[in-house]
Short mmCIF file of C-alpha atoms and ligand atoms in Angstrom, two decimals:
data_model
loop_
_atom_site.label_atom_id
_atom_site.label_comp_id
_atom_site.label_asym_id
_atom_site.label_seq_id
_atom_site.Cartn_x
_atom_site.Cartn_y
_atom_site.Cartn_z
CA UNK A 21 -10.00 -10.98 -24.22
CA UNK A 22 -12.88 -8.72 -25.22
CA UNK A 23 -12.12 -5.04 -24.57
CA UNK A 24 -14.66 -2.94 -22.71
CA UNK A 25 -15.19 0.64 -21.72
CA UNK A 26 -15.28 0.47 -17.95
CA UNK A 27 -15.90 2.91 -15.16
CA UNK A 28 -14.21 2.45 -11.79
CA UNK A 29 -15.76 4.33 -8.89
CA UNK A 30 -14.03 4.81 -5.51
CA UNK A 31 -10.92 4.93 -7.66
CA UNK A 32 -8.53 6.33 -5.06
CA UNK A 33 -9.42 3.46 -2.73
CA UNK A 34 -7.44 0.34 -2.01
CA UNK A 35 -9.28 -2.20 -4.19
CA UNK A 36 -9.67 0.18 -7.14
CA UNK A 37 -6.01 1.13 -7.08
CA UNK A 38 -5.14 -2.56 -7.60
CA UNK A 39 -7.88 -3.19 -10.16
CA UNK A 40 -7.18 -0.24 -12.47
CA UNK A 41 -3.67 -1.38 -13.58
CA UNK A 42 -5.06 -4.88 -14.25
CA UNK A 43 -7.88 -3.45 -16.39
CA UNK A 44 -5.40 -1.30 -18.34
CA UNK A 45 -3.00 -4.23 -18.80
CA UNK A 46 -5.88 -6.18 -20.32
CA UNK A 47 -6.63 -3.46 -22.84
CA UNK A 48 -9.84 -2.08 -21.33
CA UNK A 49 -10.56 1.64 -21.63
CA UNK A 50 -10.81 3.00 -18.11
CA UNK A 51 -12.63 6.01 -16.76
CA UNK A 52 -12.52 6.59 -13.02
CA UNK A 53 -14.44 8.72 -10.56
CA UNK A 54 -13.31 10.17 -7.27
CA UNK A 55 -13.88 13.25 -5.19
CA UNK A 56 -10.12 13.83 -5.50
CA UNK A 57 -9.12 13.12 -9.12
CA UNK A 58 -5.64 14.76 -9.05
CA UNK A 59 -3.74 11.90 -7.35
CA UNK A 60 -5.55 9.51 -9.68
CA UNK A 61 -4.35 11.28 -12.79
CA UNK A 62 -0.81 11.29 -11.46
CA UNK A 63 -0.95 7.62 -10.58
CA UNK A 64 -2.59 6.42 -13.81
CA UNK A 65 -1.99 8.95 -16.58
CA UNK A 66 -3.73 6.65 -19.13
CA UNK A 67 -7.16 6.89 -17.52
CA UNK A 68 -9.82 9.54 -17.79
CA UNK A 69 -10.45 10.83 -14.25
CA UNK A 70 -13.82 12.46 -13.54
CA UNK A 71 -14.41 14.42 -10.34
CA UNK A 72 -17.61 13.21 -8.75
CA UNK A 73 -19.24 12.85 -5.36
CA UNK A 74 -21.56 9.87 -5.22
CA UNK A 75 -23.90 11.75 -2.88
CA UNK A 76 -24.47 14.38 -5.56
CA UNK A 77 -26.26 12.95 -8.63
CA UNK A 78 -25.40 16.00 -10.76
CA UNK A 79 -21.67 15.38 -10.34
CA UNK A 80 -22.04 11.99 -12.08
CA UNK A 81 -23.15 13.65 -15.29
CA UNK A 82 -21.02 12.37 -18.14
CA UNK A 83 -19.15 9.89 -15.97
CA UNK A 84 -21.19 6.93 -17.17
CA UNK A 85 -21.56 7.84 -20.82
CA UNK A 86 -20.66 5.12 -23.34
CA UNK A 87 -19.64 2.78 -20.55
CA UNK A 88 -20.48 -0.91 -20.60
CA UNK A 89 -19.31 -2.10 -17.20
CA UNK A 90 -19.13 -0.08 -13.97
CA UNK A 91 -17.24 -1.15 -10.85
CA UNK A 92 -18.85 0.12 -7.70
CA UNK A 93 -16.11 0.41 -5.05
CA UNK A 94 -17.36 3.37 -3.04
CA UNK A 95 -17.24 3.00 0.70
CA UNK A 96 -17.81 5.69 3.33
CA UNK A 97 -16.58 3.80 6.40
CA UNK A 98 -15.62 6.64 8.74
CA UNK A 99 -18.24 8.58 10.70
CA UNK A 100 -21.40 7.64 12.58
CA UNK A 101 -23.72 7.97 9.58
CA UNK A 102 -21.70 5.85 7.16
CA UNK A 103 -24.57 3.43 6.51
CA UNK A 104 -26.94 6.25 5.51
CA UNK A 105 -24.30 7.77 3.24
CA UNK A 106 -23.57 4.44 1.59
CA UNK A 107 -27.30 3.83 1.08
CA UNK A 108 -27.73 7.18 -0.61
CA UNK A 109 -24.56 6.82 -2.72
CA UNK A 110 -25.67 3.37 -3.95
CA UNK A 111 -29.11 4.55 -4.97
CA UNK A 112 -27.73 7.66 -6.72
CA UNK A 113 -25.38 5.38 -8.62
CA UNK A 114 -28.00 2.75 -9.47
CA UNK A 115 -30.27 5.45 -10.93
CA UNK A 116 -27.43 7.02 -12.94
CA UNK A 117 -26.33 3.59 -14.23
CA UNK A 118 -29.86 2.82 -15.38
CA UNK A 119 -30.20 6.19 -17.12
CA UNK A 120 -26.86 5.73 -18.91
CA UNK A 121 -27.75 2.24 -20.13
CA UNK A 122 -24.85 0.51 -18.35
CA UNK A 123 -24.88 -3.24 -19.02
CA UNK A 124 -23.32 -4.52 -15.81
CA UNK A 125 -22.41 -3.27 -12.34
CA UNK A 126 -19.67 -5.14 -10.50
CA UNK A 127 -19.68 -4.49 -6.77
CA UNK A 128 -17.40 -5.77 -4.04
CA UNK A 129 -19.00 -6.14 -0.63
CA UNK A 130 -18.36 -8.27 2.43
CA UNK A 131 -18.94 -11.90 3.39
CA UNK A 132 -21.08 -12.82 6.39
CA UNK A 133 -24.36 -14.63 6.73
CA UNK A 134 -27.50 -12.51 7.05
CA UNK A 135 -28.73 -15.12 9.55
CA UNK A 136 -26.04 -13.90 11.98
CA UNK A 137 -26.30 -10.65 13.86
CA UNK A 138 -23.98 -8.82 11.51
CA UNK A 139 -22.05 -5.68 12.49
CA UNK A 140 -23.36 -2.39 11.13
CA UNK A 141 -20.45 -2.31 8.70
CA UNK A 142 -21.21 -5.73 7.18
CA UNK A 143 -24.96 -5.03 7.20
CA UNK A 144 -24.31 -1.87 5.25
CA UNK A 145 -22.12 -3.74 2.72
CA UNK A 146 -24.97 -6.20 2.07
CA UNK A 147 -27.50 -3.39 1.89
CA UNK A 148 -25.49 -1.61 -0.81
CA UNK A 149 -25.50 -4.83 -2.87
CA UNK A 150 -29.29 -5.07 -2.52
CA UNK A 151 -29.80 -1.45 -3.59
CA UNK A 152 -27.65 -1.90 -6.70
CA UNK A 153 -29.35 -5.18 -7.64
CA UNK A 154 -32.83 -3.66 -7.21
CA UNK A 155 -32.42 -1.63 -10.41
CA UNK A 156 -32.63 -3.08 -13.92
CA UNK A 157 -28.85 -3.10 -14.49
CA UNK A 158 -27.34 -6.56 -14.03
CA UNK A 159 -25.32 -6.62 -10.79
CA UNK A 160 -22.56 -9.04 -9.89
CA UNK A 161 -21.91 -8.67 -6.18
CA UNK A 162 -18.68 -10.25 -4.99
CA UNK A 163 -18.42 -10.88 -1.28
CA UNK A 164 -15.00 -11.20 0.35
CA UNK A 165 -13.46 -11.23 3.82
CA UNK A 166 -10.14 -9.49 4.52
CA UNK A 167 -8.02 -8.90 1.44
CA UNK A 168 -4.33 -9.67 1.98
CA UNK A 169 -2.45 -6.80 0.42
CA UNK A 170 -0.48 -3.69 1.34
CA UNK A 171 -2.97 -0.89 1.95
CA UNK A 172 -5.95 -3.11 2.74
CA UNK A 173 -7.06 -1.42 5.93
CA UNK A 174 -8.34 -4.42 7.94
CA UNK A 175 -5.25 -6.41 7.10
CA UNK A 176 -3.00 -3.44 7.91
CA UNK A 177 -4.66 -3.18 11.31
CA UNK A 178 -3.66 -6.75 12.15
CA UNK A 179 -0.27 -6.29 10.57
CA UNK A 180 0.55 -3.17 12.58
CA UNK A 181 -0.51 -4.87 15.81
CA UNK A 182 1.68 -7.87 14.98
CA UNK A 183 4.65 -5.76 13.93
CA UNK A 184 4.53 -3.49 16.95
CA UNK A 185 3.43 -5.60 19.90
CA UNK A 186 5.53 -8.52 21.17
CA UNK A 187 2.58 -9.61 23.30
CA UNK A 188 -0.99 -8.86 22.36
CA UNK A 189 -4.03 -8.85 24.60
CA UNK A 190 -7.07 -9.67 22.54
CA UNK A 191 -10.67 -10.57 23.23
CA UNK A 192 -12.92 -13.30 21.88
CA UNK A 193 -12.71 -12.27 18.23
CA UNK A 194 -9.35 -14.01 18.11
CA UNK A 195 -11.15 -17.30 17.50
CA UNK A 196 -13.62 -16.05 14.86
CA UNK A 197 -13.35 -17.95 11.59
CA UNK A 198 -12.35 -16.03 8.50
CA UNK A 199 -11.45 -16.90 4.92
CA UNK A 200 -9.03 -14.23 3.69
CA UNK A 201 -8.26 -13.75 0.01
CA UNK A 202 -5.02 -12.72 -1.66
CA UNK A 203 -5.15 -9.36 -3.41
CA UNK A 204 -4.10 -10.90 -6.75
CA UNK A 205 -6.89 -13.52 -6.59
CA UNK A 206 -9.49 -10.87 -5.81
CA UNK A 207 -8.28 -8.73 -8.72
CA UNK A 208 -8.52 -11.79 -11.00
CA UNK A 209 -12.19 -12.23 -10.08
CA UNK A 210 -13.01 -8.54 -10.51
CA UNK A 211 -11.21 -8.40 -13.83
CA UNK A 212 -12.91 -11.54 -15.13
CA UNK A 213 -16.28 -10.06 -14.21
CA UNK A 214 -15.87 -7.38 -16.90
CA UNK A 215 -16.27 -9.95 -19.66
CA UNK A 216 -17.62 -13.17 -18.06
CA UNK A 217 -20.75 -14.70 -19.51
CA UNK A 218 -23.01 -14.44 -16.50
CA UNK A 219 -26.77 -14.05 -16.66
CA UNK A 220 -28.88 -12.07 -14.19
CA UNK A 221 -27.96 -10.65 -10.79
CA UNK A 222 -25.50 -12.83 -8.90
CA UNK A 223 -23.88 -12.92 -5.49
CA UNK A 224 -20.45 -14.52 -5.71
CA UNK A 225 -18.67 -15.47 -2.48
CA UNK A 226 -14.89 -15.46 -2.89
CA UNK A 227 -12.11 -16.54 -0.55
CA UNK A 228 -8.70 -18.20 -0.44
CA UNK A 229 -8.20 -21.88 0.26
CA UNK A 230 -7.68 -21.45 4.03
CA UNK A 231 -10.29 -20.95 6.71
CA UNK A 232 -8.35 -19.55 9.67
CA UNK A 233 -8.90 -17.56 12.85
CA UNK A 234 -7.54 -14.09 13.52
CA UNK A 235 -5.13 -15.73 15.96
CA UNK A 236 -3.85 -17.97 13.12
CA UNK A 237 -3.50 -14.96 10.85
CA UNK A 238 -1.46 -12.99 13.38
CA UNK A 239 0.84 -15.88 14.25
CA UNK A 240 1.38 -16.96 10.64
CA UNK A 241 2.22 -13.38 9.63
CA UNK A 242 4.67 -13.11 12.54
CA UNK A 243 6.31 -16.37 11.49
CA UNK A 244 6.80 -15.15 7.91
CA UNK A 245 8.42 -11.98 9.29
CA UNK A 246 10.63 -13.89 11.72
CA UNK A 247 8.92 -12.29 14.75
CA UNK A 248 8.16 -14.09 18.03
CA UNK A 249 4.72 -13.10 19.16
CA UNK A 250 2.50 -14.02 22.08
CA UNK A 251 -1.26 -13.59 22.35
CA UNK A 252 -3.17 -13.48 25.61
CA UNK A 253 -6.90 -13.99 25.20
CA UNK A 254 -9.21 -12.10 27.56
CA UNK A 255 -12.95 -12.76 27.89
CA UNK A 256 -14.05 -9.16 27.26
CA UNK A 257 -12.58 -6.04 25.79
CA UNK A 258 -15.15 -3.54 24.61
CA UNK A 259 -14.97 -2.44 20.96
CA UNK A 260 -14.51 1.12 22.22
CA UNK A 261 -11.47 0.19 24.27
CA UNK A 262 -10.10 -1.87 21.39
CA UNK A 263 -10.43 1.03 18.97
CA UNK A 264 -8.58 3.41 21.35
CA UNK A 265 -5.88 0.80 21.62
CA UNK A 266 -5.69 0.54 17.80
CA UNK A 267 -5.36 4.33 17.65
CA UNK A 268 -2.45 4.22 20.09
CA UNK A 269 -0.55 1.41 18.37
CA UNK A 270 -1.37 1.88 14.68
CA UNK A 271 -1.86 4.86 12.34
CA UNK A 272 -5.47 3.77 11.64
CA UNK A 273 -7.98 6.36 12.87
CA UNK A 274 -10.57 5.31 15.48
CA UNK A 275 -13.43 6.18 13.12
CA UNK A 276 -12.24 3.54 10.64
CA UNK A 277 -11.04 1.00 13.23
CA UNK A 278 -14.32 1.02 15.16
CA UNK A 279 -16.61 -0.46 12.44
CA UNK A 280 -13.92 -2.98 11.53
CA UNK A 281 -13.54 -4.11 15.14
CA UNK A 282 -17.31 -4.50 15.45
CA UNK A 283 -17.19 -6.84 12.46
CA UNK A 284 -14.46 -9.08 13.91
CA UNK A 285 -17.06 -11.04 15.87
CA UNK A 286 -18.80 -12.19 12.64
CA UNK A 287 -17.70 -15.34 10.89
CA UNK A 288 -16.77 -14.43 7.31
CA UNK A 289 -16.34 -17.61 5.28
CA UNK A 290 -17.47 -18.78 1.86
CA UNK A 291 -20.65 -20.84 2.08
CA UNK A 292 -21.29 -21.81 -1.55
CA UNK A 293 -19.48 -22.75 -4.75
CA UNK A 294 -20.71 -19.80 -6.82
CA UNK A 295 -17.15 -18.59 -7.54
CA UNK A 296 -15.92 -21.98 -8.77
CA UNK A 297 -18.97 -22.39 -10.99
CA UNK A 298 -18.93 -18.93 -12.56
CA UNK A 299 -15.15 -18.44 -12.70
CA UNK A 300 -13.69 -21.94 -13.10
CA UNK A 301 -10.42 -20.55 -14.50
CA UNK A 302 -9.49 -18.89 -11.20
CA UNK A 303 -7.86 -21.01 -8.47
CA UNK A 304 -7.25 -18.89 -5.39
CA UNK A 305 -4.30 -19.62 -3.08
CA UNK A 306 -3.85 -19.86 0.68
CA UNK A 307 -3.13 -17.31 3.41
CA UNK A 308 0.58 -18.06 3.98
CA UNK A 309 1.34 -17.72 0.28
CA UNK A 310 -0.51 -14.42 0.14
CA UNK A 311 1.58 -13.04 3.01
CA UNK A 312 4.80 -14.34 1.47
CA UNK A 313 3.92 -12.76 -1.85
CA UNK A 314 3.03 -9.45 -0.19
CA UNK A 315 6.33 -9.23 1.69
CA UNK A 316 8.34 -10.10 -1.40
CA UNK A 317 6.40 -7.71 -3.57
CA UNK A 318 6.91 -4.82 -1.16
CA UNK A 319 10.64 -5.05 -1.69
CA UNK A 320 10.09 -5.81 -5.39
CA UNK A 321 8.18 -2.57 -5.71
CA UNK A 322 11.20 -0.62 -4.53
CA UNK A 323 13.32 -2.38 -7.10
CA UNK A 324 11.08 -2.07 -10.11
CA UNK A 325 9.27 1.22 -9.50
CA UNK A 326 9.72 3.42 -12.52
CA UNK A 327 7.35 6.38 -12.30
CA UNK A 328 9.34 9.20 -10.71
CA UNK A 329 6.61 11.03 -8.82
CA UNK A 330 4.58 8.06 -7.65
CA UNK A 331 5.63 6.51 -4.40
CA UNK A 332 6.63 2.89 -5.01
CA UNK A 333 3.97 1.68 -2.61
CA UNK A 334 0.39 2.43 -3.51
CA UNK A 335 -1.19 2.06 -0.07
CA UNK A 336 -0.96 4.57 2.71
CA UNK A 337 -0.36 1.91 5.33
CA UNK A 338 2.56 -0.22 4.30
CA UNK A 339 4.68 -0.54 7.46
CA UNK A 340 7.47 1.22 5.65
CA UNK A 341 8.99 4.33 7.15
CA UNK A 342 9.88 6.87 4.53
CA UNK A 343 11.96 10.03 4.51
CA UNK A 344 11.61 12.04 1.34
CA UNK A 345 13.82 14.98 0.36
CA UNK A 346 13.26 16.72 -2.96
CA UNK A 347 15.78 19.37 -3.96
CA UNK A 348 15.71 21.53 -7.07
CA UNK A 349 18.96 22.29 -8.82
CA UNK A 350 20.25 24.33 -11.79
CA UNK A 351 22.46 21.42 -12.78
CA UNK A 352 21.50 19.53 -15.95
CA UNK A 353 19.80 16.16 -15.27
CA UNK A 354 22.70 14.23 -16.84
CA UNK A 355 25.17 16.01 -14.52
CA UNK A 356 23.03 15.18 -11.50
CA UNK A 357 22.86 11.55 -12.65
CA UNK A 358 26.66 11.45 -12.87
CA UNK A 359 27.01 12.83 -9.35
CA UNK A 360 24.73 10.22 -7.78
CA UNK A 361 26.46 7.47 -9.74
CA UNK A 362 29.85 8.54 -8.38
CA UNK A 363 28.86 8.30 -4.73
CA UNK A 364 30.95 6.30 -2.29
CA UNK A 365 34.53 5.47 -1.36
CA UNK A 366 34.96 8.59 0.72
CA UNK A 367 33.46 9.74 4.07
CA UNK A 368 32.96 13.23 2.65
CA UNK A 369 29.83 12.02 0.87
CA UNK A 370 28.08 11.71 4.23
CA UNK A 371 26.97 14.73 6.27
CA UNK A 372 27.41 14.79 10.08
CA UNK A 373 30.30 12.38 9.75
CA UNK A 374 30.67 11.74 13.46
CA UNK A 375 27.21 10.12 13.54
CA UNK A 376 28.35 7.62 10.87
CA UNK A 377 31.44 6.89 12.92
CA UNK A 378 29.22 6.11 15.95
CA UNK A 379 27.02 3.97 13.73
CA UNK A 380 30.11 2.08 12.50
CA UNK A 381 31.17 1.29 16.05
CA UNK A 382 27.67 0.02 16.85
CA UNK A 383 27.71 -2.15 13.74
CA UNK A 384 31.03 -3.68 14.86
CA UNK A 385 29.57 -4.27 18.31
CA UNK A 386 26.61 -6.22 16.88
CA UNK A 387 28.78 -8.39 14.63
CA UNK A 388 28.32 -6.40 11.41
CA UNK A 389 31.03 -5.38 9.01
CA UNK A 390 31.23 -1.79 10.28
CA UNK A 391 31.16 1.16 7.95
CA UNK A 392 33.59 1.05 5.04
CA UNK A 393 34.61 3.52 2.43
CA UNK A 394 34.82 1.54 -0.76
CA UNK A 395 33.55 1.50 -4.31
CA UNK A 396 34.56 -0.49 -7.37
CA UNK A 397 36.75 0.89 -10.11
CA UNK A 398 34.68 2.27 -12.99
CA UNK A 399 30.91 2.33 -13.31
CA UNK A 400 28.49 0.94 -10.73
CA UNK A 401 26.38 -2.07 -11.68
CA UNK A 402 23.58 -3.92 -9.88
CA UNK A 403 25.33 -5.91 -7.16
CA UNK A 404 28.29 -3.48 -6.76
CA UNK A 405 29.31 -2.73 -3.16
CA UNK A 406 29.43 0.98 -2.36
CA UNK A 407 30.53 1.70 1.22
CA UNK A 408 27.99 -0.26 3.29
CA UNK A 409 25.41 -0.46 0.50
CA UNK A 410 24.71 -2.83 -2.35
CA UNK A 411 23.52 -1.35 -5.64
CA UNK A 412 20.13 -2.86 -6.53
CA UNK A 413 19.28 -0.71 -9.51
CA UNK A 414 21.12 1.87 -11.52
CA UNK A 415 20.09 3.96 -14.53
CA UNK A 416 21.13 7.42 -15.80
CA UNK A 417 18.35 8.92 -13.68
CA UNK A 418 18.15 6.48 -10.76
CA UNK A 419 20.24 4.79 -8.12
CA UNK A 420 18.77 2.38 -5.58
CA UNK A 421 20.92 1.15 -2.72
CA UNK A 422 20.20 -1.40 -0.03
CA UNK A 423 22.03 -1.10 3.31
CA UNK A 424 24.08 -4.06 4.48
CA UNK A 425 24.56 -2.86 8.06
CA UNK A 426 23.11 -4.64 11.09
CA UNK A 427 19.74 -3.11 11.86
CA UNK A 428 16.36 -4.33 13.09
CA UNK A 429 14.87 -3.94 9.61
CA UNK A 430 15.77 -3.31 5.99
CA UNK A 431 17.03 0.09 4.87
CA UNK A 432 17.02 1.45 1.33
CA UNK A 433 18.14 4.71 -0.21
CA UNK A 434 16.96 5.87 -3.58
CA UNK A 435 17.73 8.84 -5.80
CA UNK A 436 15.81 9.80 -8.87
CA UNK A 437 16.56 12.70 -11.20
CA UNK A 438 13.61 14.42 -12.82
CA UNK A 439 14.18 16.89 -15.66
CA UNK A 440 12.78 20.39 -15.20
CA UNK A 441 12.73 23.30 -17.58
CA UNK A 442 15.82 24.90 -16.04
CA UNK A 443 17.70 22.07 -14.47
CA UNK A 444 16.36 19.16 -12.52
CA UNK A 445 14.95 17.92 -9.24
CA UNK A 446 16.78 15.38 -7.14
CA UNK A 447 14.26 13.12 -5.40
CA UNK A 448 15.88 11.28 -2.56
CA UNK A 449 13.88 8.73 -0.58
CA UNK A 450 15.05 6.67 2.37
CA UNK A 451 12.92 3.61 3.22
CA UNK A 452 13.04 1.51 6.32
CA UNK A 453 11.01 -1.63 6.81
CA UNK A 454 11.17 -2.23 10.57
CA UNK A 455 11.36 -5.70 12.06
CA UNK A 456 9.21 -5.75 15.17
CA UNK A 457 9.13 -3.21 17.99
CA UNK A 458 12.96 -2.90 17.94
CA UNK A 459 12.72 -1.72 14.34
CA UNK A 460 10.21 0.98 15.26
CA UNK A 461 12.35 2.13 18.19
CA UNK A 462 15.40 2.17 15.91
CA UNK A 463 13.71 4.38 13.31
CA UNK A 464 12.29 6.87 15.77
CA UNK A 465 15.39 6.78 18.03
CA UNK A 466 17.65 7.71 15.13
CA UNK A 467 15.19 10.04 13.43
CA UNK A 468 16.56 13.23 15.09
CA UNK A 469 19.90 12.39 13.44
CA UNK A 470 18.58 10.86 10.23
CA UNK A 471 16.29 13.76 9.36
CA UNK A 472 19.08 16.40 9.13
CA UNK A 473 21.49 13.87 7.61
CA UNK A 474 19.08 13.01 4.81
CA UNK A 475 18.29 16.65 4.17
CA UNK A 476 21.93 17.70 4.07
CA UNK A 477 22.82 14.75 1.92
CA UNK A 478 20.26 15.63 -0.77
CA UNK A 479 21.21 19.33 -0.67
CA UNK A 480 24.92 18.41 -0.78
CA UNK A 481 24.46 16.24 -3.87
CA UNK A 482 22.47 18.93 -5.63
CA UNK A 483 25.12 21.56 -4.88
CA UNK A 484 27.91 19.25 -5.99
CA UNK A 485 26.15 18.74 -9.34
CA UNK A 486 25.80 22.54 -9.71
CA UNK A 487 29.50 23.08 -8.98
CA UNK A 488 30.50 20.44 -11.49
CA UNK A 489 28.27 21.92 -14.16
CA UNK A 490 29.72 25.39 -13.46
CA UNK A 491 33.26 24.05 -13.69
CA UNK A 492 32.60 22.28 -16.97
CA UNK A 493 30.95 25.37 -18.46
CA UNK A 494 34.00 27.46 -17.41
CA UNK A 495 36.46 24.82 -18.60
N1 LIG B 10 -10.14 -3.75 1.65
C1 LIG B 10 -10.61 -4.93 1.99
O1 LIG B 10 -9.95 -5.73 2.67
C2 LIG B 10 -12.00 -5.34 1.53
C3 LIG B 10 -12.43 -6.62 1.83
C4 LIG B 10 -13.69 -7.02 1.43
C5 LIG B 10 -14.50 -6.15 0.75
N2 LIG B 10 -14.06 -4.89 0.49
C6 LIG B 10 -15.01 -4.00 -0.19
O2 LIG B 10 -14.42 -3.40 -1.33
C7 LIG B 10 -14.99 -2.12 -1.55
C8 LIG B 10 -13.87 -1.11 -1.69
O3 LIG B 10 -13.11 -1.15 -0.50
P1 LIG B 10 -11.72 -0.40 -0.33
O4 LIG B 10 -11.00 -1.12 0.75
O5 LIG B 10 -11.08 -0.20 -1.64
O6 LIG B 10 -12.24 0.98 0.24
P2 LIG B 10 -11.46 2.34 0.46
O7 LIG B 10 -9.99 2.14 0.28
O8 LIG B 10 -11.95 2.91 1.73
O9 LIG B 10 -11.96 3.24 -0.76
C9 LIG B 10 -13.28 3.64 -0.86
C10 LIG B 10 -13.35 4.82 -1.80
O10 LIG B 10 -14.69 5.30 -1.82
C11 LIG B 10 -14.64 6.64 -2.23
N3 LIG B 10 -15.76 7.38 -1.68
C12 LIG B 10 -16.19 7.44 -0.40
N4 LIG B 10 -17.24 8.25 -0.31
C13 LIG B 10 -17.48 8.72 -1.57
C14 LIG B 10 -18.42 9.61 -2.13
N5 LIG B 10 -19.34 10.23 -1.38
N6 LIG B 10 -18.36 9.87 -3.45
C15 LIG B 10 -17.43 9.28 -4.22
N7 LIG B 10 -16.50 8.44 -3.76
C16 LIG B 10 -16.53 8.17 -2.44
C17 LIG B 10 -13.33 7.21 -1.72
O11 LIG B 10 -12.74 7.91 -2.79
P3 LIG B 10 -12.52 9.50 -2.80
O12 LIG B 10 -12.30 9.93 -1.39
O13 LIG B 10 -11.34 9.71 -3.68
O14 LIG B 10 -13.75 10.08 -3.40
C18 LIG B 10 -12.49 5.99 -1.39
O15 LIG B 10 -11.27 5.98 -2.10
C19 LIG B 10 -15.91 -1.85 -0.34
O16 LIG B 10 -17.23 -2.11 -0.69
C20 LIG B 10 -15.43 -2.85 0.70
O17 LIG B 10 -16.44 -3.27 1.58
C21 LIG B 10 -12.83 -4.47 0.85
#
């Protein structure tokens, strides 16, 4: 594939954070802009991150130099004046792109027919596409409905509602038709657009193979997660009331939920074959497969994550609960690694022991195996049983365990050892993926116990490594 110098704007956002690794994997040279470049540099050390605010033309200086293709993924969303901000940002960018001699702008907007009365959010997405295409730089505007992926805010809104509410009261939008697209298919289109032979400005409507309703999406997601869910349709529920409800049940702020809810009334389906004609090599999949892939990948990410200071999930909304304890220690990294690899087979590894005893009794009660103190002879390997955990990954600087106890969700515990100048840092992370409302109650119900247990556990391991290093230096 031809290699390009590309610029990705809105680079801390959901779509960009999935596109950037794909561009890098395909050998493109990536520069990225954001108002907050630090997390970007940490997440993708190979890219050049440029601080820039799209509302301030001067801050774009240099960002577009020697670039052939620019992805426009900026999106204001929150706040009453988002449409005005997005208008201004798009025209600032179009002017800068023209001045820098960019060859192609690739923009991702939203589906929806302009013959419908579109929500202000969708209207603004179309308007941005028009502003970009008005300039002389060739513009490929993709239009998509909800993207199925962890961190995609509209999908997360539905996912949180499904995860948390056994019965949902929802208004008419339940029956609106929508054609969601899997994250990987969308990334394929965006990636292909860097090099595709396409002439002139184009609007490309993209979607998966299924046209569904929001009701179908909720119920199919619940089925994949093994959740029984009921939906009661009501004739009216004002968008205002819905957004307060979203605020109560999900972590999504009202300011973001409100424009999304307004848009739920608009049908968002593909109406032409532009994608198949221009990108015949891409065959998108269906909704169920996208959900299946997402759920599998979420666990996969825990198992394969390698960068020590990047959380294994890129999105902020991922329906995973996380407890993170980072403890610095004077112990050498190798010594710390040995300590975490020797865990198990003895209750003294676990702080607040009585709470584990109570947990063991509960596990027995619910037909589990109870808590056990066991570990194999010799070194741990993937698949080894350690107390009530199974080892899923082990390396000199990492141990990932998955809990085998009965719980309304999946629990994981991970330790990483990061070298520091004088010692190391032990990075302990507990993950819990709740199953339904019971899972949420479980996490929060036990949190007053878990929080001090996790803290003491990390501190205890760090101190143990220090003692061992002291002993070996004396010995
Ligand atoms: N997610 C979906 O399901 C979906 C579906 C269809 C279409 N789309 C479209 O895809 C595009 C990207 O969406 P997304 O979900 O990735 O959005 P997002 O997660 O909200 O990210 C948007 C990014 O825009 C940046 N931004 C906002 N105001 C800015 C400003 N004044 N200057 C510079 N950067 C600014 C922000 O970065 P900083 O704060 O770091 O500057 C933010 O990370 C949008 O056009 C959206 O309509 C998304």
